[in-house]
Coordinates of N, CA, C and O in Angstrom, one line a residue:
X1 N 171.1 59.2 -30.0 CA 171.4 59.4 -28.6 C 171.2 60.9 -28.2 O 171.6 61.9 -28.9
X2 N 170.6 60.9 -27.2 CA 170.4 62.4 -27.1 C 171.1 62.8 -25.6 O 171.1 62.0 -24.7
X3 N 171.7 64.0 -25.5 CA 172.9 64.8 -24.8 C 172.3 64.8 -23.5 O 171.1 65.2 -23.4
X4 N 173.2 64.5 -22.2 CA 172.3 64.2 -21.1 C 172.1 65.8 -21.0 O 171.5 65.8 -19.9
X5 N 172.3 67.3 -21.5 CA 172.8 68.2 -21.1 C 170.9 68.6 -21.6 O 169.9 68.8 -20.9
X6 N 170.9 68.6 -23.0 CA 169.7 68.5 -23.2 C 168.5 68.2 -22.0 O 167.8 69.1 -21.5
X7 N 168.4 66.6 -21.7 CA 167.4 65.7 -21.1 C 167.5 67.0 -19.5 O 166.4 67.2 -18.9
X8 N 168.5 67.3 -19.3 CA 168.8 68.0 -18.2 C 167.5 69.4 -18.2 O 166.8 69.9 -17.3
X9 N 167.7 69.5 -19.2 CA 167.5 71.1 -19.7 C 166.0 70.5 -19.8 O 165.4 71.2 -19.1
X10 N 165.3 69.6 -20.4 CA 163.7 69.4 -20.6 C 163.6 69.3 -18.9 O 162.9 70.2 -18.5
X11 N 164.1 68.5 -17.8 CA 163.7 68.4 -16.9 C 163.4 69.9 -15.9 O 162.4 70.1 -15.3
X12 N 164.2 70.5 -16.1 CA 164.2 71.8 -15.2 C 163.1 72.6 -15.7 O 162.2 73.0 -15.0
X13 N 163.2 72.9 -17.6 CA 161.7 73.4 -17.8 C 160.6 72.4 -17.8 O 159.8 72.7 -18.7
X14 N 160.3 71.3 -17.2 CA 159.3 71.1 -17.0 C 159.0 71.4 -15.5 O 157.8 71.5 -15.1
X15 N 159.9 71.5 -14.9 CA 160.2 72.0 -13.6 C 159.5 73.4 -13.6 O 158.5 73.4 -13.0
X16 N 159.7 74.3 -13.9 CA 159.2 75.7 -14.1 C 157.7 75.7 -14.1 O 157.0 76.1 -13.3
X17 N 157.3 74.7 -15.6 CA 156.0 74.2 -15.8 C 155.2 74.0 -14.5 O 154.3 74.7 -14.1
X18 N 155.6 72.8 -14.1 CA 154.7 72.3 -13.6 C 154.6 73.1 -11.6 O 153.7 73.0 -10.8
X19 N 156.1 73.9 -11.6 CA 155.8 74.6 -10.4 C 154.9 76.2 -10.8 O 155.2 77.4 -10.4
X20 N 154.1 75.7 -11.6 CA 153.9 77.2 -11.8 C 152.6 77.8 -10.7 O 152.1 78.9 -10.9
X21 N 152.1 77.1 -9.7 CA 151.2 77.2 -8.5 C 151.7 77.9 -7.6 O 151.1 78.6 -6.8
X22 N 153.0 77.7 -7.7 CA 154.1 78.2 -6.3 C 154.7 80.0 -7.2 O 154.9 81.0 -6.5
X23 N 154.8 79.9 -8.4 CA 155.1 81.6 -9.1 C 154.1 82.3 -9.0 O 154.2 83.5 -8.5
X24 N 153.0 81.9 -9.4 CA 151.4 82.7 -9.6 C 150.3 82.6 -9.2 O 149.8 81.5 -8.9
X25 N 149.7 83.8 -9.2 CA 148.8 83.7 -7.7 C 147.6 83.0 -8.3 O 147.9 82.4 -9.4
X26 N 146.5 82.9 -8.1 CA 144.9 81.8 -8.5 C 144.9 82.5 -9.6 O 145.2 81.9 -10.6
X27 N 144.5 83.8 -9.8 CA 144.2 84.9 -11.0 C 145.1 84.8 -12.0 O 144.5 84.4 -13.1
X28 N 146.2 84.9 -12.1 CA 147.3 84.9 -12.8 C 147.2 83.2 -13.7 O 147.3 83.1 -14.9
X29 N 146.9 82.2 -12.9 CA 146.8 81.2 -13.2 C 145.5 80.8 -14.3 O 145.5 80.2 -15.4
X30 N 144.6 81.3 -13.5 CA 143.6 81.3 -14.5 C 143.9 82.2 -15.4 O 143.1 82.1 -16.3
X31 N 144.6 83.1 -15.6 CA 144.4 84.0 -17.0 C 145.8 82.7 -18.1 O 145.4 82.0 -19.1
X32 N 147.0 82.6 -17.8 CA 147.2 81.7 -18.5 C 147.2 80.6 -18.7 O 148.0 80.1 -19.5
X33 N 145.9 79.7 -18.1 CA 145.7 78.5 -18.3 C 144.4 79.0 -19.4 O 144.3 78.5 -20.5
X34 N 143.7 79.6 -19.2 CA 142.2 80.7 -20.1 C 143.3 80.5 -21.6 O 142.9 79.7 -22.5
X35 N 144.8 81.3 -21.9 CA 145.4 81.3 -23.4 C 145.5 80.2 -23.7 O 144.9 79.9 -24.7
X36 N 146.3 78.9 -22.8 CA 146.5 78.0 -23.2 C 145.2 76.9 -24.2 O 145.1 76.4 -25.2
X37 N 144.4 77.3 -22.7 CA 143.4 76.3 -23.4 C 142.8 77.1 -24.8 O 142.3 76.4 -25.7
X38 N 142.9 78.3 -24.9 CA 142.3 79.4 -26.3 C 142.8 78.5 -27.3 O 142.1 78.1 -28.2
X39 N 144.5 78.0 -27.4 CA 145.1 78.3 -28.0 C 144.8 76.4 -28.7 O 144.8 76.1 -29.9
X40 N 144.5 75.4 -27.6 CA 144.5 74.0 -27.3 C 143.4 73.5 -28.0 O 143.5 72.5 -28.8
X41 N 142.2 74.1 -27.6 CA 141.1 73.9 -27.9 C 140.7 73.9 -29.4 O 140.1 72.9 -29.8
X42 N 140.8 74.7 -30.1 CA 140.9 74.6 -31.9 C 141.7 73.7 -32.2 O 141.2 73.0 -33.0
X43 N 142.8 73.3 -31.9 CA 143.5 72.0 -32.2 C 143.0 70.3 -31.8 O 143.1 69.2 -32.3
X44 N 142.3 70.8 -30.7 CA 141.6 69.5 -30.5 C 140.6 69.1 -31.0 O 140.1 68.0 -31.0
X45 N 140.0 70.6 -31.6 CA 138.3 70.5 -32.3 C 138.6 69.8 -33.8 O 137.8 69.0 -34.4
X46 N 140.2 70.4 -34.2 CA 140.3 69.8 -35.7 C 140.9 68.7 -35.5 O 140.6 67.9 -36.5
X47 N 141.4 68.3 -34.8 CA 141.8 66.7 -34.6 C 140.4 66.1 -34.8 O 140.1 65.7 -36.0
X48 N 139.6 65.9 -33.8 CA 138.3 65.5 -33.6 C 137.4 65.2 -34.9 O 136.8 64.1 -35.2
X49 N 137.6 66.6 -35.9 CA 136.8 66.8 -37.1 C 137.3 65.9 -38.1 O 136.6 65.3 -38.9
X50 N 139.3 65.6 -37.9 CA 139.6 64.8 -38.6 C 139.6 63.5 -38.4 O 139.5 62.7 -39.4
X51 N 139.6 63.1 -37.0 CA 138.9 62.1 -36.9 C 137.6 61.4 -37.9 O 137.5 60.5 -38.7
X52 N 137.0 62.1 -37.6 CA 135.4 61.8 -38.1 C 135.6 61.9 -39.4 O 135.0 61.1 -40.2
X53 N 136.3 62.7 -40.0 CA 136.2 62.2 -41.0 C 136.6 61.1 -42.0 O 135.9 60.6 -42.9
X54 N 138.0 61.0 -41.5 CA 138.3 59.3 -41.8 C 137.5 58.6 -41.2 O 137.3 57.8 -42.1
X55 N 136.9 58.4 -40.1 CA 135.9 56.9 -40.2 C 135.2 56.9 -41.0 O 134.8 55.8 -41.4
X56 N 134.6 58.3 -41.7 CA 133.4 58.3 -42.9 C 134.3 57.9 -44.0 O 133.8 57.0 -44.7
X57 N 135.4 58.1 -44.3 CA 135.9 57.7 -45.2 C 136.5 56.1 -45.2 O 137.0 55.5 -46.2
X58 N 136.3 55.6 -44.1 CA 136.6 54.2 -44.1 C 135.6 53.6 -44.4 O 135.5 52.8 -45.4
X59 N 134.5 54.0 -43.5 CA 133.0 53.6 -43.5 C 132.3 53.4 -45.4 O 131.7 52.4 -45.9
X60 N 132.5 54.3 -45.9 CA 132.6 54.3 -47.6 C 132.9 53.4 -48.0 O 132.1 52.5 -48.5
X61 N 134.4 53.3 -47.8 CA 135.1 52.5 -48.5 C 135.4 50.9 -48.1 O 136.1 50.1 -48.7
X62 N 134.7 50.7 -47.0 CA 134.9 49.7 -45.9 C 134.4 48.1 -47.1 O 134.8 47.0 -46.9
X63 N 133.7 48.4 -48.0 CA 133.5 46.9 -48.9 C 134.5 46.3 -49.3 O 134.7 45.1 -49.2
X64 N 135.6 47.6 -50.1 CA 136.7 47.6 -50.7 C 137.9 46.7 -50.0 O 138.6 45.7 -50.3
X65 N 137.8 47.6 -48.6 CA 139.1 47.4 -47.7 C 138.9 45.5 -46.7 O 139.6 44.6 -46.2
X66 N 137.3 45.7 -47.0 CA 136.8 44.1 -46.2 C 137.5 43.1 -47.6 O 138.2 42.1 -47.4
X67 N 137.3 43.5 -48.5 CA 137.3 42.3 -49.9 C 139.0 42.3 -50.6 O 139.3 41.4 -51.3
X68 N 140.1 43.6 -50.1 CA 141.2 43.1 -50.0 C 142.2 42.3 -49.0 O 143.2 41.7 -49.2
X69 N 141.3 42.4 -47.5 CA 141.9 41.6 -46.5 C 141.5 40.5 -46.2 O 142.0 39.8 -45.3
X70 N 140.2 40.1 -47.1 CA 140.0 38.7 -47.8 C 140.8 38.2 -48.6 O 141.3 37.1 -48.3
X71 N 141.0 38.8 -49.6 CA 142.0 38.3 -51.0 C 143.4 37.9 -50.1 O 143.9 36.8 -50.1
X72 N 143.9 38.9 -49.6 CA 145.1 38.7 -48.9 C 145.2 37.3 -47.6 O 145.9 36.3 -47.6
X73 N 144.2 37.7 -46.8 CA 143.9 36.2 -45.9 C 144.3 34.8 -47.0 O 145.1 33.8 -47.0
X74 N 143.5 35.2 -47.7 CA 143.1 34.1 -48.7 C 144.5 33.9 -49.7 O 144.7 32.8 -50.2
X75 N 145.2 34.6 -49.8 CA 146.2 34.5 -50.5 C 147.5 34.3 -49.4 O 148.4 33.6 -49.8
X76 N 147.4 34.8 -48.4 CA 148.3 33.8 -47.5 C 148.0 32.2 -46.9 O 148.8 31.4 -46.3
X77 N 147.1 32.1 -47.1 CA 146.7 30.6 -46.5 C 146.7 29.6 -47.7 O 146.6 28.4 -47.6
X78 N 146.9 30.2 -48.7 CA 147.0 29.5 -49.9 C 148.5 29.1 -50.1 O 148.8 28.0 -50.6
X79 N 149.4 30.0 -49.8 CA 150.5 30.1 -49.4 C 151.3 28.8 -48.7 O 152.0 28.0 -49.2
X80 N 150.7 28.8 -47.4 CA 150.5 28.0 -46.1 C 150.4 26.6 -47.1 O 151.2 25.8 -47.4
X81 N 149.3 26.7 -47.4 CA 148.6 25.1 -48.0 C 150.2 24.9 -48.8 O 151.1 24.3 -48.2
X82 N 150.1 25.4 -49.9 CA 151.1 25.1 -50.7 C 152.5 25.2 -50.2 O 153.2 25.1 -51.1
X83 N 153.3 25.5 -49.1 CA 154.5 25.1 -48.6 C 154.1 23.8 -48.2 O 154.8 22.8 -48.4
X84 N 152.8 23.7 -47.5 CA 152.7 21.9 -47.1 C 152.7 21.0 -47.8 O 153.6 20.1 -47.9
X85 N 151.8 21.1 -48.5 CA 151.3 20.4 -49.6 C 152.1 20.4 -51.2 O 152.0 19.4 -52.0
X86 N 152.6 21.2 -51.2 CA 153.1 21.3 -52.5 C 154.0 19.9 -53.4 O 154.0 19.6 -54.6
X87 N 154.4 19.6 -52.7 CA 155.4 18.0 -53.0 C 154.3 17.1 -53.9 O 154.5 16.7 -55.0
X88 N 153.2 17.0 -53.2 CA 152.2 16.6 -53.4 C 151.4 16.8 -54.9 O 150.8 16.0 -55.6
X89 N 151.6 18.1 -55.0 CA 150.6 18.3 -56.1 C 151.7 18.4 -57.5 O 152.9 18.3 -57.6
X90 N 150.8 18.6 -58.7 CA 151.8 18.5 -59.9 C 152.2 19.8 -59.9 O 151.7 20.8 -59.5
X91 N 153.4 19.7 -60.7 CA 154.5 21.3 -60.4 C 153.5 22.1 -61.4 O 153.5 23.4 -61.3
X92 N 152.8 21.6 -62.0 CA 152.0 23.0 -63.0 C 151.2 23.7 -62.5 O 150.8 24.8 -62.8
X93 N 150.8 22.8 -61.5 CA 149.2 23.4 -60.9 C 150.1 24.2 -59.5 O 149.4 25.0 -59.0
X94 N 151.0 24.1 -59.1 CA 152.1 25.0 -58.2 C 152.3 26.1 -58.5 O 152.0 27.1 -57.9
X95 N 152.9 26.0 -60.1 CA 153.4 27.3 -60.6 C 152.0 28.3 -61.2 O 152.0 29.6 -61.0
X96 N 150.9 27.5 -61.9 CA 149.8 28.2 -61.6 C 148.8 29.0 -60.6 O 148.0 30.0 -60.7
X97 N 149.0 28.3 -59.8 CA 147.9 28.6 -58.3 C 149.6 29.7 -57.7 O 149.3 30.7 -57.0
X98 N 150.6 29.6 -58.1 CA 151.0 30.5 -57.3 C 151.6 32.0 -57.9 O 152.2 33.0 -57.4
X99 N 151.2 31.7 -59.0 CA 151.4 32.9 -60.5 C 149.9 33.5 -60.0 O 150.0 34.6 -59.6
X100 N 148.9 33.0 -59.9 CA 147.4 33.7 -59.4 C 147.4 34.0 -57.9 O 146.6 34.9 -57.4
X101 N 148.3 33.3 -57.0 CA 148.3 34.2 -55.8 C 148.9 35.8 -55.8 O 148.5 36.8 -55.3
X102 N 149.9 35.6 -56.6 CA 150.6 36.9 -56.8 C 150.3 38.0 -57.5 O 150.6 39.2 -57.3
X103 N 149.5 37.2 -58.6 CA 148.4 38.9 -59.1 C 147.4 39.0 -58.3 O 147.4 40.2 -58.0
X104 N 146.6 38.4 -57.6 CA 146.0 38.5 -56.6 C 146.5 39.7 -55.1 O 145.7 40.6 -54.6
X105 N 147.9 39.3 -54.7 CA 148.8 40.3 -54.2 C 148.7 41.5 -54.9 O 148.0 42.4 -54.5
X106 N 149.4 41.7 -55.8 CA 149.8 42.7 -56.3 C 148.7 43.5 -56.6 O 148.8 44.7 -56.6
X107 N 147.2 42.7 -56.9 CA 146.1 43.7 -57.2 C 145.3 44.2 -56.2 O 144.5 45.1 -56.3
X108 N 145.7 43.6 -55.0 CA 145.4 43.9 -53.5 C 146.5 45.1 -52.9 O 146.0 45.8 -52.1
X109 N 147.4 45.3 -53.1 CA 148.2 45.9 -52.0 C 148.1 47.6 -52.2 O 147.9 48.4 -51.3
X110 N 148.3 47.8 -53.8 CA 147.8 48.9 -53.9 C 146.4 49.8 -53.3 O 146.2 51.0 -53.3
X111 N 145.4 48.7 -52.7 CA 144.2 49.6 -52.1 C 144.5 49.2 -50.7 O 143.7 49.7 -49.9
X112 N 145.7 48.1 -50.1 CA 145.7 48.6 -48.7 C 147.0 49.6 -48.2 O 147.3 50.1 -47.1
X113 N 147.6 49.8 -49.3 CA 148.7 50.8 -49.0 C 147.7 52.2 -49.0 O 147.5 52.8 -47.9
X114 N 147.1 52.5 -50.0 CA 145.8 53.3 -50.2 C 145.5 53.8 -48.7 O 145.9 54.9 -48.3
X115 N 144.7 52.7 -47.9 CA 143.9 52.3 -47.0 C 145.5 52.9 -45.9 O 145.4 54.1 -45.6
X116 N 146.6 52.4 -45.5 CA 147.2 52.6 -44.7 C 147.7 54.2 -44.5 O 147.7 54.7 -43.3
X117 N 148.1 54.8 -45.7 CA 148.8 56.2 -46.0 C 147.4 57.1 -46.1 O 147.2 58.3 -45.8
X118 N 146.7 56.5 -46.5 CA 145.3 57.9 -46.6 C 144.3 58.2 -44.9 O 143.6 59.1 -44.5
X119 N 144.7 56.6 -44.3 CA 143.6 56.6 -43.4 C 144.1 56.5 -42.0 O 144.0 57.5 -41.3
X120 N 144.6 55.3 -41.4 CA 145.2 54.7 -40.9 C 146.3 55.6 -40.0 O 146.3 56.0 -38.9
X121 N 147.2 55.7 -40.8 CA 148.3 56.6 -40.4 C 147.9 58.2 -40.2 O 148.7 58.8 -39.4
X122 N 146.7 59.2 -40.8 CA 146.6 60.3 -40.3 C 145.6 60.0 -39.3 O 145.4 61.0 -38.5
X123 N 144.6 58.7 -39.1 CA 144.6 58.3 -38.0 C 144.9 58.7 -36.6 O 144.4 59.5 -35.8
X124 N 146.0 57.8 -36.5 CA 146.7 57.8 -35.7 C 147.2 59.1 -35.4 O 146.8 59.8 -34.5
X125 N 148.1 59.5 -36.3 CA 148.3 60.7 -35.6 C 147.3 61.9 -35.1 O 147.8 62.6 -34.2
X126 N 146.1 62.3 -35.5 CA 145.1 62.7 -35.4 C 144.5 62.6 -33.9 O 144.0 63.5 -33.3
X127 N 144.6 61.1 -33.6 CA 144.3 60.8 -32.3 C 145.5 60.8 -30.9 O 145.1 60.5 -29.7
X128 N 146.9 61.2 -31.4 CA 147.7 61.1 -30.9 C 147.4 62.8 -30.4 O 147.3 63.0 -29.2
X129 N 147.4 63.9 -31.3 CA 147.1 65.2 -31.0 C 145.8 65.7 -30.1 O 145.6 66.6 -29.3
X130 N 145.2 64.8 -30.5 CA 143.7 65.0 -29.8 C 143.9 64.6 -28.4 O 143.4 65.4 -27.6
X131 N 144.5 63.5 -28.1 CA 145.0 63.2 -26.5 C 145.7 64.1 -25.8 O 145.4 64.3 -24.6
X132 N 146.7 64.6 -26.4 CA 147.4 65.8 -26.1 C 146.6 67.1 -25.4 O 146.4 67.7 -24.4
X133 N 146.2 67.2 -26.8 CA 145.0 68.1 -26.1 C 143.9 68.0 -25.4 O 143.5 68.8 -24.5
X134 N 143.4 67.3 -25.8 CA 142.6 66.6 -24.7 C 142.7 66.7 -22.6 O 142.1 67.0 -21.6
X135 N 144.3 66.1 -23.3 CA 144.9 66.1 -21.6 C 145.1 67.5 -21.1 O 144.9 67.8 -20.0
X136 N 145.8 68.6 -22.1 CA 145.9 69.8 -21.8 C 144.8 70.6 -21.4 O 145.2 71.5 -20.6
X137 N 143.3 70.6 -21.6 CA 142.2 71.2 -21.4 C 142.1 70.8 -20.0 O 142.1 71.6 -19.1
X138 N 141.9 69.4 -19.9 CA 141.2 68.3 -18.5 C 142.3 68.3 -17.9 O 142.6 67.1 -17.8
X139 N 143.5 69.1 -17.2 CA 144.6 68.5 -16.6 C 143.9 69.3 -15.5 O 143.5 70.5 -15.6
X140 N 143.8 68.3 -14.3 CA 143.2 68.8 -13.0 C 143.9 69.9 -12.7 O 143.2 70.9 -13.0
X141 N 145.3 70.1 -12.2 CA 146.4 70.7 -12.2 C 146.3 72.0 -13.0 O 147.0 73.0 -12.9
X142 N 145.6 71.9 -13.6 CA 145.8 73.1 -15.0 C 146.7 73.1 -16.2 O 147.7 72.5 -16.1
X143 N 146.5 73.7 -17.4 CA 147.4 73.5 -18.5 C 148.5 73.8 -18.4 O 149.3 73.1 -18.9
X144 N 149.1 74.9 -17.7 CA 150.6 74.7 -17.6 C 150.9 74.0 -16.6 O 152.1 74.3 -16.3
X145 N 150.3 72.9 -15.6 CA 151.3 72.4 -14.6 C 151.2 70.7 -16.5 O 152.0 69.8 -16.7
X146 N 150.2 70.9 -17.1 CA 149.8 69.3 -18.4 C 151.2 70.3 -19.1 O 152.0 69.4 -19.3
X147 N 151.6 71.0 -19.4 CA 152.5 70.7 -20.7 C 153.8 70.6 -20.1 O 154.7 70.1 -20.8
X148 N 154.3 71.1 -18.3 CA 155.2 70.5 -18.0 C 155.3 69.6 -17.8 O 156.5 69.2 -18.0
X149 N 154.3 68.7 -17.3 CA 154.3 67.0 -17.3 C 154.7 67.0 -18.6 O 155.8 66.8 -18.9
X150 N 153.9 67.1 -19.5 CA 154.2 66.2 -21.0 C 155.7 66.7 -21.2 O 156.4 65.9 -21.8
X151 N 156.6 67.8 -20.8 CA 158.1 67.8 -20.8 C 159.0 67.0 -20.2 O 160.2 66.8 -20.5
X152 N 158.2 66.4 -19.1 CA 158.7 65.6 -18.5 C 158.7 64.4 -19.0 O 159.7 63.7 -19.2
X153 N 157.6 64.0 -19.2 CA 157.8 62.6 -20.2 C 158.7 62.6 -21.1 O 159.6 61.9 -20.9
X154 N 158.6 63.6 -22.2 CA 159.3 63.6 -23.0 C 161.3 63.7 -22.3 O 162.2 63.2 -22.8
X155 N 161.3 64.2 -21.5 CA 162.6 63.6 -20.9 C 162.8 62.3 -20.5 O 163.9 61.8 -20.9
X156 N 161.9 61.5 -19.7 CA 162.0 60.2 -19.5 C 162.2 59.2 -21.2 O 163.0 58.3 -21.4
X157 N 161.1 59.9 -22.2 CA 161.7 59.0 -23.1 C 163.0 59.1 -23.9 O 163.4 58.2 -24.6
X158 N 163.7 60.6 -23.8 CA 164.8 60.6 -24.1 C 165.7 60.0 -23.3 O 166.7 59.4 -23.7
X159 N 165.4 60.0 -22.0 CA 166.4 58.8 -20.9 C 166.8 57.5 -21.7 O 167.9 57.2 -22.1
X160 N 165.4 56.7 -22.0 CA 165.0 55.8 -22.1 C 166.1 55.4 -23.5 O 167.0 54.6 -23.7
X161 N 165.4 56.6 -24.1 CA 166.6 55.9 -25.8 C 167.7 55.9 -25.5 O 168.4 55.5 -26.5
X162 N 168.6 56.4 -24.2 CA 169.8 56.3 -24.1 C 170.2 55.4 -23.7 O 171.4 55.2 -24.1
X163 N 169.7 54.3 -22.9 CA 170.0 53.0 -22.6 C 170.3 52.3 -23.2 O 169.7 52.3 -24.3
X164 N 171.5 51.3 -22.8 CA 172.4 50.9 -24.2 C 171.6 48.8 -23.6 O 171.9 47.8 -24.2

């Protein structure tokens, strides 16, 4: 839960932020939107680079990651069959077919946890920064009216988590 005193306090400085057209004259504006973006732009370049480079690194490894979400498909539908079916078949060939789904699993999971924690997830965040900045460079408005908006959001989603 976060303190409405807080949520208070992001709204006002984004307030400041985003009136910063009405403080500073065109000049003034352009010289600190010129830092911001100095400062924006390297962060978006290494996002970008990191990007690229996990897709090369998916792209590599992409045989691997295609032939465990086979195994696994394949090991859930096998699953499926045998909750239906199982009555049906002899208990040995149950406990066998399902003793081999599960090393199956277990020899699978380790390269999509791999795949999730190495790729996936800095992924994502990677592209989550890159937007950020992204929007910070391209904000019509200019970069300090983009990072009082983005304070502002960020108050709305603290609103948000307080709803019971």
């Amino acid at each position: 839960m976060v303190k409405d005193s807080t949520i208070l306090l992001l709204q006002f400085t984004a307030t400041l932020f985003m009136a910063a057209d009405y403080f500073f004259d065109g000049k003034q504006r352009d010289r600190i939107n010129g830092l911001i973006q100095r400062v924006t732009q390297p962060i978006h370049d290494s996002a970008d680079d990191d990007m690229k480079d996990l897709i090369a690194t998916a792209g590599q490894q992409w045989i691997g990651l295609f032939l465990a979400l086979a195994f696994l498909i394949f090991a859930l539908l096998a699953n499926v069959f045998l909750k239906k079916y199982g009555t049906l078949l002899p208990v040995w060939f149950v406990i066998t077919a399902s003793l081999v789904f599960l090393m199956l699993l277990s020899g699978i999971l380790p390269k999509l946890a791999y795949f999730a924690t190495r790729i996936v997830v800095p992924f994502a965040l990677a592209a989550g920064t890159r937007t950020i900045a992204l929007f910070l460079l391209r904000c019509p408005k200019g970069s300090v009216f983009g990072i009082g908006f983005l304070i502002l959001m960020t108050s709305f989603v603290c609103r948000v988590l307080n709803l019971k």
